Amino acid sequence: MPKQSRRQEAQVRQQLAQEAARFMIEGGIRDFAMAKRKAAERIGLSQTRNLPTNREIEQARAEYLSIFQPESQPQRLRELRETAAGALKMLEPFSPRLVGPVLAGTADQHSPVYLHLFTDTPEQVDFFLSDRGIPFEHDERRVRLQPDKQETFPMYRILVDDIVVEMTVFPVKGQRQAPLSPVDGRPMRRADLREVESLLQEDRG
């Protein structure tokens, strides 16, 4: 392939990553594949063989936030992490862990707080929330435990002020095997309350 063609492909790939990142931040799109499709449509690209990776889009998200939201994004991130810390304290019986953009630091104004809970009787989460008078929605979430294997787990959604908290419930043995991240395909980083409180101390400077 000619050198010029490779350079052009790299430029298109970068533009797609930037557009996909913008759709995710400004439009609240959470699905990488959907963001890629919308980005390709936006720049009039019909072929999809040179789409950016999810990791490239996540890098573009971080760059976008640092350029266009240098003050509001860190403030929102602190709010999300404070909400996460409160939820981790409340849900202590389920050994909760924080995952996703709020942990990674790339959360935006549309980002929920994603938690993993662990219990062999998911109904206990129903009882726990109901006993405390906390309204919730019940749903399911598909996660990838291995590159070629997805499983569906119960998920609960609550609202804390204006912040959505989504809690995926795994069996207790699930603490030993984190799902694979949609960003880089590696086991998700998980943080307990102590780690989140440490991040908040860093956020406060």
Short mmCIF file of N, CA and C in Angstrom, two decimals, residues 91-184:
data_model
loop_
_atom_site.label_atom_id
_atom_site.label_comp_id
_atom_site.label_asym_id
_atom_site.label_seq_id
_atom_site.Cartn_x
_atom_site.Cartn_y
_atom_site.Cartn_z
N LEU A 91 -24.18 -0.24 50.02
CA LEU A 91 -24.32 -1.60 49.49
C LEU A 91 -23.24 -2.55 50.02
N GLU A 92 -22.62 -2.20 51.11
CA GLU A 92 -21.51 -2.98 51.67
C GLU A 92 -21.81 -4.47 51.81
N PRO A 93 -23.06 -4.89 52.14
CA PRO A 93 -23.32 -6.33 52.25
C PRO A 93 -23.08 -7.12 50.97
N PHE A 94 -23.00 -6.42 49.84
CA PHE A 94 -22.83 -7.10 48.55
C PHE A 94 -21.41 -6.94 47.99
N SER A 95 -20.46 -6.56 48.83
CA SER A 95 -19.05 -6.40 48.41
C SER A 95 -18.94 -5.59 47.12
N PRO A 96 -19.54 -4.40 47.06
CA PRO A 96 -19.62 -3.66 45.79
C PRO A 96 -18.27 -3.15 45.31
N ARG A 97 -18.17 -3.00 44.00
CA ARG A 97 -16.98 -2.46 43.37
C ARG A 97 -17.40 -1.47 42.28
N LEU A 98 -16.65 -0.39 42.16
CA LEU A 98 -16.88 0.60 41.10
C LEU A 98 -16.11 0.19 39.87
N VAL A 99 -16.72 0.35 38.68
CA VAL A 99 -16.06 0.05 37.41
C VAL A 99 -16.39 1.16 36.41
N GLY A 100 -15.74 1.13 35.26
CA GLY A 100 -16.13 2.00 34.16
C GLY A 100 -15.55 3.40 34.17
N PRO A 101 -16.16 4.30 33.39
CA PRO A 101 -15.61 5.65 33.19
C PRO A 101 -15.45 6.47 34.46
N VAL A 102 -16.32 6.27 35.45
CA VAL A 102 -16.19 7.05 36.69
C VAL A 102 -14.91 6.65 37.41
N LEU A 103 -14.56 5.39 37.35
CA LEU A 103 -13.30 4.93 37.93
C LEU A 103 -12.11 5.37 37.07
N ALA A 104 -12.25 5.23 35.75
CA ALA A 104 -11.15 5.55 34.84
C ALA A 104 -10.87 7.05 34.75
N GLY A 105 -11.87 7.87 35.08
CA GLY A 105 -11.69 9.32 35.01
C GLY A 105 -12.17 9.92 33.70
N THR A 106 -12.80 9.14 32.84
CA THR A 106 -13.27 9.63 31.54
C THR A 106 -14.78 9.84 31.51
N ALA A 107 -15.41 9.88 32.68
CA ALA A 107 -16.86 10.07 32.73
C ALA A 107 -17.24 11.47 32.25
N ASP A 108 -18.43 11.59 31.67
CA ASP A 108 -18.94 12.88 31.24
C ASP A 108 -20.30 13.11 31.88
N GLN A 109 -20.99 14.15 31.45
CA GLN A 109 -22.25 14.51 32.11
C GLN A 109 -23.34 13.47 31.93
N HIS A 110 -23.19 12.57 30.94
CA HIS A 110 -24.20 11.53 30.71
C HIS A 110 -23.85 10.20 31.37
N SER A 111 -22.67 10.09 31.94
CA SER A 111 -22.18 8.80 32.44
C SER A 111 -22.91 8.35 33.69
N PRO A 112 -23.39 7.11 33.72
CA PRO A 112 -23.90 6.55 34.97
C PRO A 112 -22.72 6.13 35.85
N VAL A 113 -23.04 5.82 37.09
CA VAL A 113 -22.09 5.15 37.98
C VAL A 113 -22.34 3.65 37.82
N TYR A 114 -21.31 2.91 37.39
CA TYR A 114 -21.45 1.47 37.20
C TYR A 114 -20.85 0.73 38.39
N LEU A 115 -21.64 -0.13 39.01
CA LEU A 115 -21.17 -0.93 40.14
C LEU A 115 -21.34 -2.41 39.83
N HIS A 116 -20.47 -3.23 40.41
CA HIS A 116 -20.64 -4.68 40.41
C HIS A 116 -20.96 -5.09 41.84
N LEU A 117 -22.03 -5.87 42.01
CA LEU A 117 -22.41 -6.42 43.30
C LEU A 117 -22.26 -7.94 43.25
N PHE A 118 -22.11 -8.56 44.43
CA PHE A 118 -21.87 -9.99 44.47
C PHE A 118 -22.75 -10.66 45.52
N THR A 119 -23.61 -11.57 45.04
CA THR A 119 -24.46 -12.37 45.90
C THR A 119 -24.97 -13.56 45.10
N ASP A 120 -25.13 -14.68 45.77
CA ASP A 120 -25.65 -15.87 45.09
C ASP A 120 -27.17 -15.86 45.02
N THR A 121 -27.80 -14.88 45.67
CA THR A 121 -29.26 -14.73 45.61
C THR A 121 -29.57 -13.29 45.20
N PRO A 122 -29.61 -13.01 43.89
CA PRO A 122 -29.83 -11.64 43.41
C PRO A 122 -31.09 -10.99 43.99
N GLU A 123 -32.08 -11.82 44.37
CA GLU A 123 -33.31 -11.27 44.93
C GLU A 123 -33.03 -10.46 46.19
N GLN A 124 -31.90 -10.75 46.85
CA GLN A 124 -31.55 -10.01 48.06
C GLN A 124 -31.36 -8.52 47.76
N VAL A 125 -30.95 -8.21 46.54
CA VAL A 125 -30.80 -6.81 46.16
C VAL A 125 -32.17 -6.15 46.09
N ASP A 126 -33.17 -6.88 45.55
CA ASP A 126 -34.56 -6.39 45.55
C ASP A 126 -35.00 -6.04 46.96
N PHE A 127 -34.82 -7.02 47.87
CA PHE A 127 -35.27 -6.83 49.25
C PHE A 127 -34.53 -5.67 49.90
N PHE A 128 -33.23 -5.60 49.66
CA PHE A 128 -32.39 -4.56 50.27
C PHE A 128 -32.87 -3.17 49.87
N LEU A 129 -33.10 -2.97 48.58
CA LEU A 129 -33.54 -1.66 48.10
C LEU A 129 -34.97 -1.36 48.55
N SER A 130 -35.83 -2.37 48.47
CA SER A 130 -37.23 -2.17 48.86
C SER A 130 -37.34 -1.82 50.33
N ASP A 131 -36.57 -2.52 51.19
CA ASP A 131 -36.61 -2.25 52.62
C ASP A 131 -36.23 -0.82 52.95
N ARG A 132 -35.40 -0.21 52.09
CA ARG A 132 -34.94 1.16 52.33
C ARG A 132 -35.76 2.19 51.56
N GLY A 133 -36.83 1.72 50.92
CA GLY A 133 -37.71 2.62 50.19
C GLY A 133 -37.05 3.27 48.99
N ILE A 134 -36.09 2.56 48.38
CA ILE A 134 -35.37 3.11 47.23
C ILE A 134 -36.02 2.60 45.94
N PRO A 135 -36.63 3.47 45.14
CA PRO A 135 -37.21 3.02 43.86
C PRO A 135 -36.11 2.49 42.93
N PHE A 136 -36.42 1.44 42.20
CA PHE A 136 -35.43 0.88 41.29
C PHE A 136 -36.09 0.28 40.07
N GLU A 137 -35.30 0.16 39.02
CA GLU A 137 -35.71 -0.55 37.81
C GLU A 137 -34.88 -1.82 37.72
N HIS A 138 -35.53 -2.89 37.31
CA HIS A 138 -34.82 -4.16 37.14
C HIS A 138 -34.58 -4.40 35.66
N ASP A 139 -33.38 -4.82 35.33
CA ASP A 139 -33.02 -5.05 33.93
C ASP A 139 -32.00 -6.18 33.86
N GLU A 140 -31.39 -6.36 32.70
CA GLU A 140 -30.32 -7.34 32.54
C GLU A 140 -29.16 -6.71 31.79
N ARG A 141 -27.98 -7.24 32.01
CA ARG A 141 -26.81 -6.75 31.29
C ARG A 141 -25.99 -7.93 30.78
N ARG A 142 -25.63 -7.85 29.51
CA ARG A 142 -24.76 -8.87 28.91
C ARG A 142 -23.32 -8.40 29.05
N VAL A 143 -22.48 -9.27 29.59
CA VAL A 143 -21.07 -8.95 29.74
C VAL A 143 -20.23 -10.07 29.14
N ARG A 144 -19.02 -9.73 28.77
CA ARG A 144 -18.13 -10.70 28.15
C ARG A 144 -17.14 -11.19 29.21
N LEU A 145 -17.22 -12.46 29.53
CA LEU A 145 -16.31 -13.05 30.51
C LEU A 145 -15.06 -13.61 29.85
N GLN A 146 -15.19 -14.01 28.59
CA GLN A 146 -14.07 -14.48 27.79
C GLN A 146 -14.25 -13.89 26.39
N PRO A 147 -13.17 -13.83 25.60
CA PRO A 147 -13.30 -13.21 24.27
C PRO A 147 -14.45 -13.75 23.44
N ASP A 148 -14.77 -15.03 23.61
CA ASP A 148 -15.82 -15.65 22.79
C ASP A 148 -17.03 -16.07 23.62
N LYS A 149 -17.18 -15.48 24.81
CA LYS A 149 -18.28 -15.91 25.68
C LYS A 149 -18.92 -14.73 26.38
N GLN A 150 -20.24 -14.57 26.18
CA GLN A 150 -21.01 -13.55 26.87
C GLN A 150 -22.04 -14.22 27.77
N GLU A 151 -22.33 -13.57 28.89
CA GLU A 151 -23.35 -14.05 29.80
C GLU A 151 -24.24 -12.89 30.22
N THR A 152 -25.45 -13.21 30.63
CA THR A 152 -26.40 -12.19 31.06
C THR A 152 -26.58 -12.27 32.57
N PHE A 153 -26.54 -11.09 33.20
CA PHE A 153 -26.68 -11.01 34.65
C PHE A 153 -27.75 -9.98 35.01
N PRO A 154 -28.35 -10.14 36.19
CA PRO A 154 -29.35 -9.15 36.63
C PRO A 154 -28.70 -7.78 36.82
N MET A 155 -29.48 -6.74 36.56
CA MET A 155 -28.98 -5.38 36.75
C MET A 155 -30.09 -4.53 37.38
N TYR A 156 -29.70 -3.69 38.32
CA TYR A 156 -30.63 -2.79 38.99
C TYR A 156 -30.21 -1.35 38.74
N ARG A 157 -31.19 -0.50 38.52
CA ARG A 157 -30.91 0.91 38.22
C ARG A 157 -31.64 1.78 39.22
N ILE A 158 -30.90 2.67 39.88
CA ILE A 158 -31.51 3.63 40.80
C ILE A 158 -31.04 5.02 40.42
N LEU A 159 -31.73 6.01 40.97
CA LEU A 159 -31.38 7.41 40.69
C LEU A 159 -31.03 8.08 42.01
N VAL A 160 -29.84 8.67 42.05
CA VAL A 160 -29.38 9.42 43.22
C VAL A 160 -29.24 10.87 42.79
N ASP A 161 -30.17 11.71 43.24
CA ASP A 161 -30.26 13.08 42.73
C ASP A 161 -30.43 13.00 41.21
N ASP A 162 -29.47 13.51 40.44
CA ASP A 162 -29.59 13.44 38.98
C ASP A 162 -28.66 12.40 38.39
N ILE A 163 -28.12 11.54 39.23
CA ILE A 163 -27.11 10.57 38.78
C ILE A 163 -27.69 9.16 38.75
N VAL A 164 -27.55 8.51 37.61
CA VAL A 164 -28.00 7.12 37.46
C VAL A 164 -26.92 6.19 37.99
N VAL A 165 -27.33 5.24 38.83
CA VAL A 165 -26.42 4.21 39.34
C VAL A 165 -26.93 2.86 38.83
N GLU A 166 -26.09 2.17 38.07
CA GLU A 166 -26.46 0.87 37.51
C GLU A 166 -25.61 -0.21 38.17
N MET A 167 -26.28 -1.21 38.74
CA MET A 167 -25.62 -2.24 39.53
C MET A 167 -25.83 -3.61 38.90
N THR A 168 -24.78 -4.19 38.38
CA THR A 168 -24.86 -5.53 37.81
C THR A 168 -24.52 -6.53 38.91
N VAL A 169 -25.34 -7.57 39.03
CA VAL A 169 -25.21 -8.53 40.13
C VAL A 169 -24.59 -9.83 39.63
N PHE A 170 -23.45 -10.18 40.23
CA PHE A 170 -22.73 -11.40 39.89
C PHE A 170 -22.80 -12.37 41.07
N PRO A 171 -22.61 -13.68 40.81
CA PRO A 171 -22.48 -14.60 41.94
C PRO A 171 -21.21 -14.29 42.72
N VAL A 172 -21.14 -14.77 43.95
CA VAL A 172 -20.00 -14.46 44.81
C VAL A 172 -18.68 -14.86 44.14
N LYS A 173 -18.67 -16.00 43.45
CA LYS A 173 -17.43 -16.44 42.80
C LYS A 173 -17.00 -15.48 41.69
N GLY A 174 -17.93 -14.60 41.26
CA GLY A 174 -17.59 -13.63 40.22
C GLY A 174 -16.58 -12.60 40.66
N GLN A 175 -16.32 -12.53 41.95
CA GLN A 175 -15.29 -11.61 42.43
C GLN A 175 -13.91 -12.00 41.93
N ARG A 176 -13.76 -13.28 41.60
CA ARG A 176 -12.44 -13.77 41.17
C ARG A 176 -12.17 -13.55 39.69
N GLN A 177 -13.23 -13.28 38.91
CA GLN A 177 -13.06 -13.12 37.47
C GLN A 177 -13.84 -11.90 36.99
N ALA A 178 -13.12 -10.80 36.75
CA ALA A 178 -13.78 -9.59 36.26
C ALA A 178 -14.13 -9.75 34.79
N PRO A 179 -15.27 -9.21 34.36
CA PRO A 179 -15.60 -9.24 32.93
C PRO A 179 -14.56 -8.48 32.12
N LEU A 180 -14.55 -8.74 30.83
CA LEU A 180 -13.61 -8.05 29.96
C LEU A 180 -14.14 -6.66 29.62
N SER A 181 -13.25 -5.69 29.65
CA SER A 181 -13.63 -4.31 29.36
C SER A 181 -13.97 -4.14 27.89
N PRO A 182 -15.04 -3.41 27.58
CA PRO A 182 -15.35 -3.12 26.18
C PRO A 182 -14.33 -2.18 25.55
N VAL A 183 -13.51 -1.53 26.37
CA VAL A 183 -12.53 -0.59 25.84
C VAL A 183 -11.32 -1.30 25.28
N ASP A 184 -10.71 -2.20 26.08
CA ASP A 184 -9.45 -2.83 25.63
C ASP A 184 -9.47 -4.35 25.68
#
